[in-house]
PDB file of C-alpha atoms in Angstrom:
ATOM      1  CA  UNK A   1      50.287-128.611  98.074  1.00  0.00           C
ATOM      2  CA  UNK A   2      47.260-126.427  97.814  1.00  0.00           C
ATOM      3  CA  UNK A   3      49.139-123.580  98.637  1.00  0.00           C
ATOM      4  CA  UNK A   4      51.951-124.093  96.541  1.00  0.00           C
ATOM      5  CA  UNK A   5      49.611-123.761  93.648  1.00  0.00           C
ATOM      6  CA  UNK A   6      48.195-120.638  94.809  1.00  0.00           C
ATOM      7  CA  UNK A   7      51.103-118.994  95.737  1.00  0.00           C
ATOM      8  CA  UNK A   8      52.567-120.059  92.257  1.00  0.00           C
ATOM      9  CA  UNK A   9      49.799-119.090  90.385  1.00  0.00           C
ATOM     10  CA  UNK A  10      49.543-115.819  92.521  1.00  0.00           C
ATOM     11  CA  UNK A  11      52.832-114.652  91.001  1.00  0.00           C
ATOM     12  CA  UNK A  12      52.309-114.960  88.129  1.00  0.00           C
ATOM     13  CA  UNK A  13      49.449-112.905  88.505  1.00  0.00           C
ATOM     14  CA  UNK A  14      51.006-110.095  89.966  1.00  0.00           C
ATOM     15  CA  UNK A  15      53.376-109.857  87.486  1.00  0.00           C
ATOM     16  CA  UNK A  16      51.109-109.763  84.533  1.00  0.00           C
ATOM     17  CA  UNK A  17      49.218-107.330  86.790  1.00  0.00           C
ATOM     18  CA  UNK A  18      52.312-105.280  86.812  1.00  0.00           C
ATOM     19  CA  UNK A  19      53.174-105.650  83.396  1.00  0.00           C
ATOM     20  CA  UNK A  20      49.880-104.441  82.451  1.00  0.00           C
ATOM     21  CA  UNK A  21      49.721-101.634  84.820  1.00  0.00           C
ATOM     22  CA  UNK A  22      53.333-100.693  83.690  1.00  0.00           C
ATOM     23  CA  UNK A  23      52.023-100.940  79.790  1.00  0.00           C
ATOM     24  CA  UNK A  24      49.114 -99.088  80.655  1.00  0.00           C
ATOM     25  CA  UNK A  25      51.155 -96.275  82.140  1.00  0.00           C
ATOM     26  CA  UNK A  26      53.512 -96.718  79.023  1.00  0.00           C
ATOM     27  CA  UNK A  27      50.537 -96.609  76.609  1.00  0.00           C
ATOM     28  CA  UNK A  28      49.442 -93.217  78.656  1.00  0.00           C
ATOM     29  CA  UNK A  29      52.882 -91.743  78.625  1.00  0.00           C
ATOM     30  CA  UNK A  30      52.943 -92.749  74.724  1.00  0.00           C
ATOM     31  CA  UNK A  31      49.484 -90.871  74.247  1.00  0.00           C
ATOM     32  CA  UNK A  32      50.536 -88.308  76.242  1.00  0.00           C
ATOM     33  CA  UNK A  33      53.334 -87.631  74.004  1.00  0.00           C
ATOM     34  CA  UNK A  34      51.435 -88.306  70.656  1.00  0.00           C
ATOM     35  CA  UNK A  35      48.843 -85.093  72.276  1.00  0.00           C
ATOM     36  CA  UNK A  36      51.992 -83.412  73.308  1.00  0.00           C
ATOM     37  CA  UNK A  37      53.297 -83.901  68.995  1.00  0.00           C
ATOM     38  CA  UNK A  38      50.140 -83.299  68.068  1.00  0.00           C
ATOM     39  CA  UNK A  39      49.945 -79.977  69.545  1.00  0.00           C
ATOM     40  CA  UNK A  40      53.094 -78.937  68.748  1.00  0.00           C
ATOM     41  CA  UNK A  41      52.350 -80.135  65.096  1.00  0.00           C
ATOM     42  CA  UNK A  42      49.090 -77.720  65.388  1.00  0.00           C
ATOM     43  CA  UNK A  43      51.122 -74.334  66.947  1.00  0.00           C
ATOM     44  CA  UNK A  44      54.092 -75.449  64.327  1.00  0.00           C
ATOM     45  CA  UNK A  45      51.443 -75.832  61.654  1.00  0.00           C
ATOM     46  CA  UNK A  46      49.516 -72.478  62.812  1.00  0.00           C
ATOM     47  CA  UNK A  47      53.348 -70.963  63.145  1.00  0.00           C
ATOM     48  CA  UNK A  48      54.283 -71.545  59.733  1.00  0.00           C
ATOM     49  CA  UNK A  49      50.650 -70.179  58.089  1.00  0.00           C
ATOM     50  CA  UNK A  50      51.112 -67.143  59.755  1.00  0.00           C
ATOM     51  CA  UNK A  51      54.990 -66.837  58.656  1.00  0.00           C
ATOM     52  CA  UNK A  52      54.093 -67.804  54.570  1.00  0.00           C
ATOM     53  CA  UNK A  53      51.610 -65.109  55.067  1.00  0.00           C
ATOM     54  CA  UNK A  54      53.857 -62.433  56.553  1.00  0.00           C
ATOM     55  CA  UNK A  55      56.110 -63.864  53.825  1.00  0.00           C
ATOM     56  CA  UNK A  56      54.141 -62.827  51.048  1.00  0.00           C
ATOM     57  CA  UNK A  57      53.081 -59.903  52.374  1.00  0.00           C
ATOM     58  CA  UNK A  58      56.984 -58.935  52.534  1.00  0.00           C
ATOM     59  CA  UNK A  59      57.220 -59.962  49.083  1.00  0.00           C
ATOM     60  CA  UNK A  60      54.458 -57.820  47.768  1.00  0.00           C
ATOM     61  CA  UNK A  61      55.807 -55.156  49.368  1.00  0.00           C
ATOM     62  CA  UNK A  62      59.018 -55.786  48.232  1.00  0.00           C
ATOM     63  CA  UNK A  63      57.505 -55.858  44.821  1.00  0.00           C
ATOM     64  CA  UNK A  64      55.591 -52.828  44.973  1.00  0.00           C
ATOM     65  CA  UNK A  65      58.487 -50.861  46.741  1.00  0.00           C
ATOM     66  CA  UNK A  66      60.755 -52.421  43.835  1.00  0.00           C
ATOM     67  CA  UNK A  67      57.737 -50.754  41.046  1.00  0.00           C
ATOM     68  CA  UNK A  68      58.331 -47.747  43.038  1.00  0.00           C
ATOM     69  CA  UNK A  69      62.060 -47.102  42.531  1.00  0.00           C
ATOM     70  CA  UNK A  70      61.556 -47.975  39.375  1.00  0.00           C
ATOM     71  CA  UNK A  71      58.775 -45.318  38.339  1.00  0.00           C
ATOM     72  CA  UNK A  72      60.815 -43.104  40.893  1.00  0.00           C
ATOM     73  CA  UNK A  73      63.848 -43.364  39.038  1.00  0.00           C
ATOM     74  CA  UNK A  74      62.467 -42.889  35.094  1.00  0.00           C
ATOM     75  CA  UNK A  75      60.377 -40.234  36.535  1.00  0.00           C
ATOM     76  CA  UNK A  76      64.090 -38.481  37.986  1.00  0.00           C
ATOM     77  CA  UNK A  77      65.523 -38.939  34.384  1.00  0.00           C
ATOM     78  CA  UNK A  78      62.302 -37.189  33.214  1.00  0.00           C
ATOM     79  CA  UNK A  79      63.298 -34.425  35.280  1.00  0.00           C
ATOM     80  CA  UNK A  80      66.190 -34.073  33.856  1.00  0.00           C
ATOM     81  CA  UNK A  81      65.516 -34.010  30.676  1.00  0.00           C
ATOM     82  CA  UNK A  82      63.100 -31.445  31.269  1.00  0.00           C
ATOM     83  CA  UNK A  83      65.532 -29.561  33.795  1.00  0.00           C
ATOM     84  CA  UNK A  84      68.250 -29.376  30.934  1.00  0.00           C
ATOM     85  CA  UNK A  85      66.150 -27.963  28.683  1.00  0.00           C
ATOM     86  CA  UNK A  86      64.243 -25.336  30.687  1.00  0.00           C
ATOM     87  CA  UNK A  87      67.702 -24.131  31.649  1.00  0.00           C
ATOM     88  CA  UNK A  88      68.383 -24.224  27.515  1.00  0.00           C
ATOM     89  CA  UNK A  89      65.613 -22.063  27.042  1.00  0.00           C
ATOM     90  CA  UNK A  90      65.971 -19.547  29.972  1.00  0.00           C
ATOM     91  CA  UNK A  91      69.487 -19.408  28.754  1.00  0.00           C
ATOM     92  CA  UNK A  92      68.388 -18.397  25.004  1.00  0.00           C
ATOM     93  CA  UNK A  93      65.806 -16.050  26.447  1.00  0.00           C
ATOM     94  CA  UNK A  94      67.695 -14.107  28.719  1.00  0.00           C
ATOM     95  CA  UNK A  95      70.536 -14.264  25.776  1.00  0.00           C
ATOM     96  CA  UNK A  96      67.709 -13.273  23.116  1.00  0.00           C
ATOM     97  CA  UNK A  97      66.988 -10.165  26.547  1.00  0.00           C
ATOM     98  CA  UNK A  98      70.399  -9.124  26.359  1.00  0.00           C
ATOM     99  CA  UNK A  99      70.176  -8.696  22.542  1.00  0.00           C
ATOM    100  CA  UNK A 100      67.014  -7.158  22.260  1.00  0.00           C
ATOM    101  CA  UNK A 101      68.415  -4.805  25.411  1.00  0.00           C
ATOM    102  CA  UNK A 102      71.235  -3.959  23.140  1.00  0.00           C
ATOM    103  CA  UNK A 103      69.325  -3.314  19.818  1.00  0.00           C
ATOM    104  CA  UNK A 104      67.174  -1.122  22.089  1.00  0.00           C
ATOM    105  CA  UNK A 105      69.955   1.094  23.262  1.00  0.00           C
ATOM    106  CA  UNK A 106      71.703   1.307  19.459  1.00  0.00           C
ATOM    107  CA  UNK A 107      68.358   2.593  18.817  1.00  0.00           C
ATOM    108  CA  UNK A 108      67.952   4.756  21.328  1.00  0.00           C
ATOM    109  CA  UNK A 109      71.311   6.063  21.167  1.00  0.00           C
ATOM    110  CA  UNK A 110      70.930   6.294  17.655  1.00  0.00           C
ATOM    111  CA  UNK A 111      67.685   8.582  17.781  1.00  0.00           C
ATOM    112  CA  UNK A 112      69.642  11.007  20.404  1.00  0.00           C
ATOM    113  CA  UNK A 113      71.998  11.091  17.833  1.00  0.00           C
ATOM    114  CA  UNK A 114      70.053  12.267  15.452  1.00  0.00           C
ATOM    115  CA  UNK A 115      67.693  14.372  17.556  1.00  0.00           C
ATOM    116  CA  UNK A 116      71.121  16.491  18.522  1.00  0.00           C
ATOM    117  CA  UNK A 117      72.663  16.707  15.214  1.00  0.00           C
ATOM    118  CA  UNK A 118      69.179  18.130  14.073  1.00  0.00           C
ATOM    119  CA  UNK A 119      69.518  21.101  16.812  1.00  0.00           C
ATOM    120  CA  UNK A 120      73.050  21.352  16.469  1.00  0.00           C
ATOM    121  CA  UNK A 121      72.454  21.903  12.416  1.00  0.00           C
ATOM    122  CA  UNK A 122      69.553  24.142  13.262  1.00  0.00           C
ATOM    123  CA  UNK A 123      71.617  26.082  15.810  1.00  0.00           C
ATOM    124  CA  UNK A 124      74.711  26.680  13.270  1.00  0.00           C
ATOM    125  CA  UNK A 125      72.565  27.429  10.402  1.00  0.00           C
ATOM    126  CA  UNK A 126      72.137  30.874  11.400  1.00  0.00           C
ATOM    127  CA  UNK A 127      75.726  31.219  11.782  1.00  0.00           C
ATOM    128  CA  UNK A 128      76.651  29.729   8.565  1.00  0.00           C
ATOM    129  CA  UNK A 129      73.797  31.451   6.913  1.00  0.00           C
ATOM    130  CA  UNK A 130      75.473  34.828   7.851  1.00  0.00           C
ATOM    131  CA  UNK A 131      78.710  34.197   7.383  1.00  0.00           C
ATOM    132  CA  UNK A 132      77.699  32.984   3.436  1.00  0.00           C
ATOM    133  CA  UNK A 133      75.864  36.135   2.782  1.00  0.00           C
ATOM    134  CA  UNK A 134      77.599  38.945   1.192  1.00  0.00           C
ATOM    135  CA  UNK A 135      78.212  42.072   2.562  1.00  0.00           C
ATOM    136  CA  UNK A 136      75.773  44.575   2.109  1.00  0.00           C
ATOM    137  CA  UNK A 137      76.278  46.740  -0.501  1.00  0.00           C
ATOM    138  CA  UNK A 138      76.176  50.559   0.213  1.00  0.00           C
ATOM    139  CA  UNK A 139      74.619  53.527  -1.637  1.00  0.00           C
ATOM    140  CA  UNK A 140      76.368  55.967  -3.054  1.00  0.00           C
ATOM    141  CA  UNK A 141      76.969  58.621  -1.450  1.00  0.00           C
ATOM    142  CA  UNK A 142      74.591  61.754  -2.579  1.00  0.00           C
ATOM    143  CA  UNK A 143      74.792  64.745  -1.853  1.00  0.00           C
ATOM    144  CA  UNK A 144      72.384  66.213   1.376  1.00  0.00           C
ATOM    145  CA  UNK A 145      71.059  68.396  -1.366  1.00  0.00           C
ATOM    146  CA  UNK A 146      69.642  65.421  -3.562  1.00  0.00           C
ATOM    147  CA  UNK A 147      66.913  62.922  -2.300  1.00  0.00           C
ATOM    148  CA  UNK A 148      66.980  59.355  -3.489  1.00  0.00           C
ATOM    149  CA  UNK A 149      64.361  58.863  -5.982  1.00  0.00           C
ATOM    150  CA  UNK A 150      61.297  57.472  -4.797  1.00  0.00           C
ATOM    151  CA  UNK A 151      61.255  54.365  -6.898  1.00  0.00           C
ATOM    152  CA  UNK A 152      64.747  53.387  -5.487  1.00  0.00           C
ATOM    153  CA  UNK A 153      64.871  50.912  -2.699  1.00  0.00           C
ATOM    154  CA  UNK A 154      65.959  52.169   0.537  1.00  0.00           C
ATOM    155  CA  UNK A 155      69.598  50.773   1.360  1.00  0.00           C
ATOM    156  CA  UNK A 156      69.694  48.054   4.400  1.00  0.00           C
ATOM    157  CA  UNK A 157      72.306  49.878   6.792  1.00  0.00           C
ATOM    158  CA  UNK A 158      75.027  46.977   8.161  1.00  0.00           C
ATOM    159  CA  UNK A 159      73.250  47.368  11.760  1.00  0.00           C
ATOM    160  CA  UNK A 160      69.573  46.211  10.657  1.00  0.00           C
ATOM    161  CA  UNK A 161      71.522  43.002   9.152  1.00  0.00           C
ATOM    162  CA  UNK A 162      73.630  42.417  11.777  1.00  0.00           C
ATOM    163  CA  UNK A 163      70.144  42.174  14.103  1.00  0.00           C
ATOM    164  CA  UNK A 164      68.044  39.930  11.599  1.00  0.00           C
ATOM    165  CA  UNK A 165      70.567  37.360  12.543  1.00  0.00           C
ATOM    166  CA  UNK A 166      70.310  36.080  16.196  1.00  0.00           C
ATOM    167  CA  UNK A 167      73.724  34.172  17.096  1.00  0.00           C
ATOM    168  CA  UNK A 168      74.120  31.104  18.051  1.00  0.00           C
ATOM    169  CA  UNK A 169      72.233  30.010  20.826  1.00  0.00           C
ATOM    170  CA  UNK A 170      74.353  27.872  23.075  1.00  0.00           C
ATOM    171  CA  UNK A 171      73.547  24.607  24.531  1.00  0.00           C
ATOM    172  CA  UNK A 172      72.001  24.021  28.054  1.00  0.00           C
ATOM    173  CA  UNK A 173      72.931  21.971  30.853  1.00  0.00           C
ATOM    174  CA  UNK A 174      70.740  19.345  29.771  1.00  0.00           C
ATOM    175  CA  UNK A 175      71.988  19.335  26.164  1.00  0.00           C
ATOM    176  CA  UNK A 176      75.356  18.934  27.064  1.00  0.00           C
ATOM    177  CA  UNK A 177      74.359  16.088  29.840  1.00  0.00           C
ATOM    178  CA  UNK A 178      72.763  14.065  27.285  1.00  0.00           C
ATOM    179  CA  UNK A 179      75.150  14.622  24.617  1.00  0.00           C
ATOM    180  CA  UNK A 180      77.683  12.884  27.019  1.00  0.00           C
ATOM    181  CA  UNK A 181      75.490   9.871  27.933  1.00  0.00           C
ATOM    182  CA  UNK A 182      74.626   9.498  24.117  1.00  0.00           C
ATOM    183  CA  UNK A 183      78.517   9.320  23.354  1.00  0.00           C
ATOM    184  CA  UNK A 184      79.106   6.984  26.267  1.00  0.00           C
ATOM    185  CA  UNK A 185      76.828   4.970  25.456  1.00  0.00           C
ATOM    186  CA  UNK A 186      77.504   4.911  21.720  1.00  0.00           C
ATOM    187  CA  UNK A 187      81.098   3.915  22.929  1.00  0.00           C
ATOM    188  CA  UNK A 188      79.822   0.609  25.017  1.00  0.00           C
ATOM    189  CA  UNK A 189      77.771  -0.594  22.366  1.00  0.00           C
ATOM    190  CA  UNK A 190      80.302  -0.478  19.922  1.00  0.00           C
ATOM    191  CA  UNK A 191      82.689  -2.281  22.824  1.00  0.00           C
ATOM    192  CA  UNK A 192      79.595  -5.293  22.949  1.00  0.00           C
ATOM    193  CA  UNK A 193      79.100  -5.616  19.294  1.00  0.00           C
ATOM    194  CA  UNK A 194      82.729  -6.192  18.105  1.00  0.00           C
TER     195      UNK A 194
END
């Protein structure tokens, strides 16, 4: 009977041997896996830091790259404000050119004009001068025997006048050139200012 109770108390044994060797193992695996959480927890943890960093660090890009359209943009309506009226103004001043151009010519023309009319006048004058003056009048006829008396004036002869008076001198190439060009260009400002 002795060994009955051994044996029965033996088994009993074992198994509570085996139950605690298989809880121990059970109690490492569980360990194991809280390390294995744990770690994963850390890197997931770690993971996440790194991301809400890069996260706003996108954001405040995104932010400054959003202040940066928007300074881009009101500085490109700026521009075109400015653009619109630069061309304004180059538009009145070359308009304002144009007119001054065009004043310039009148006057120029203008002072050709006159400059010809003045040696056309002086040219003619000596025509019209002789052609207004009366005809010389002639002495009597005396006989060769009698001299004219010596307070008498000597009579002009119709050859000396005819000499005093140069005719008309007629106008060079030049003249004639620029008489042309005056009248042309008389013509095309008349043509801009109507």
């Amino acid at each position: 009977m002795g060994v009955m109770d051994v044996t029965t108390t033996a088994r009993p044994l074992d198994r509570r041997r085996d139950k605690a060797g298989t809880a121990s193992a059970a109690a490492a695996a569980a360990d194991a896996a809280v390390t294995d959480i744990d770690r994963q927890l850390e890197t997931l943890t770690s993971l996440t830091e790194q991301q809400q960093q890069a996260l706003r660090r996108a954001a405040e890009e995104a932010e400054r790259l959003k202040r940066s359209l928007k300074a881009a943009g009101k500085r490109r309506a700026e521009l075109a404000k400015e653009r619109k009226k630069a061309v304004a103004k180059a538009e009145r001043a070359r308009t304002k050119a144009g007119l001054a151009e065009a004043k310039y010519d009148r006057e120029v023309l203008a002072d050709l004009v006159r400059r010809e009319k003045e040696k056309d006048r002086a040219a003619a004058q000596p025509a019209a001068g002789k052609e207004l003056e009366p005809a010389p009048e002639r002495a009597p006829a005396v006989p060769s025997s009698s001299r004219p008396a010596a307070d008498a004036p000597p009579a002009r002869s119709p050859r000396r006048a005819a000499a005093a008076d140069p005719p008309p001198e007629k106008p060079d190439e030049a003249t004639q050139t620029a008489r042309r060009t005056a009248a042309r260009k008389t013509a095309k400002a008349a043509r801009l200012i109507r």
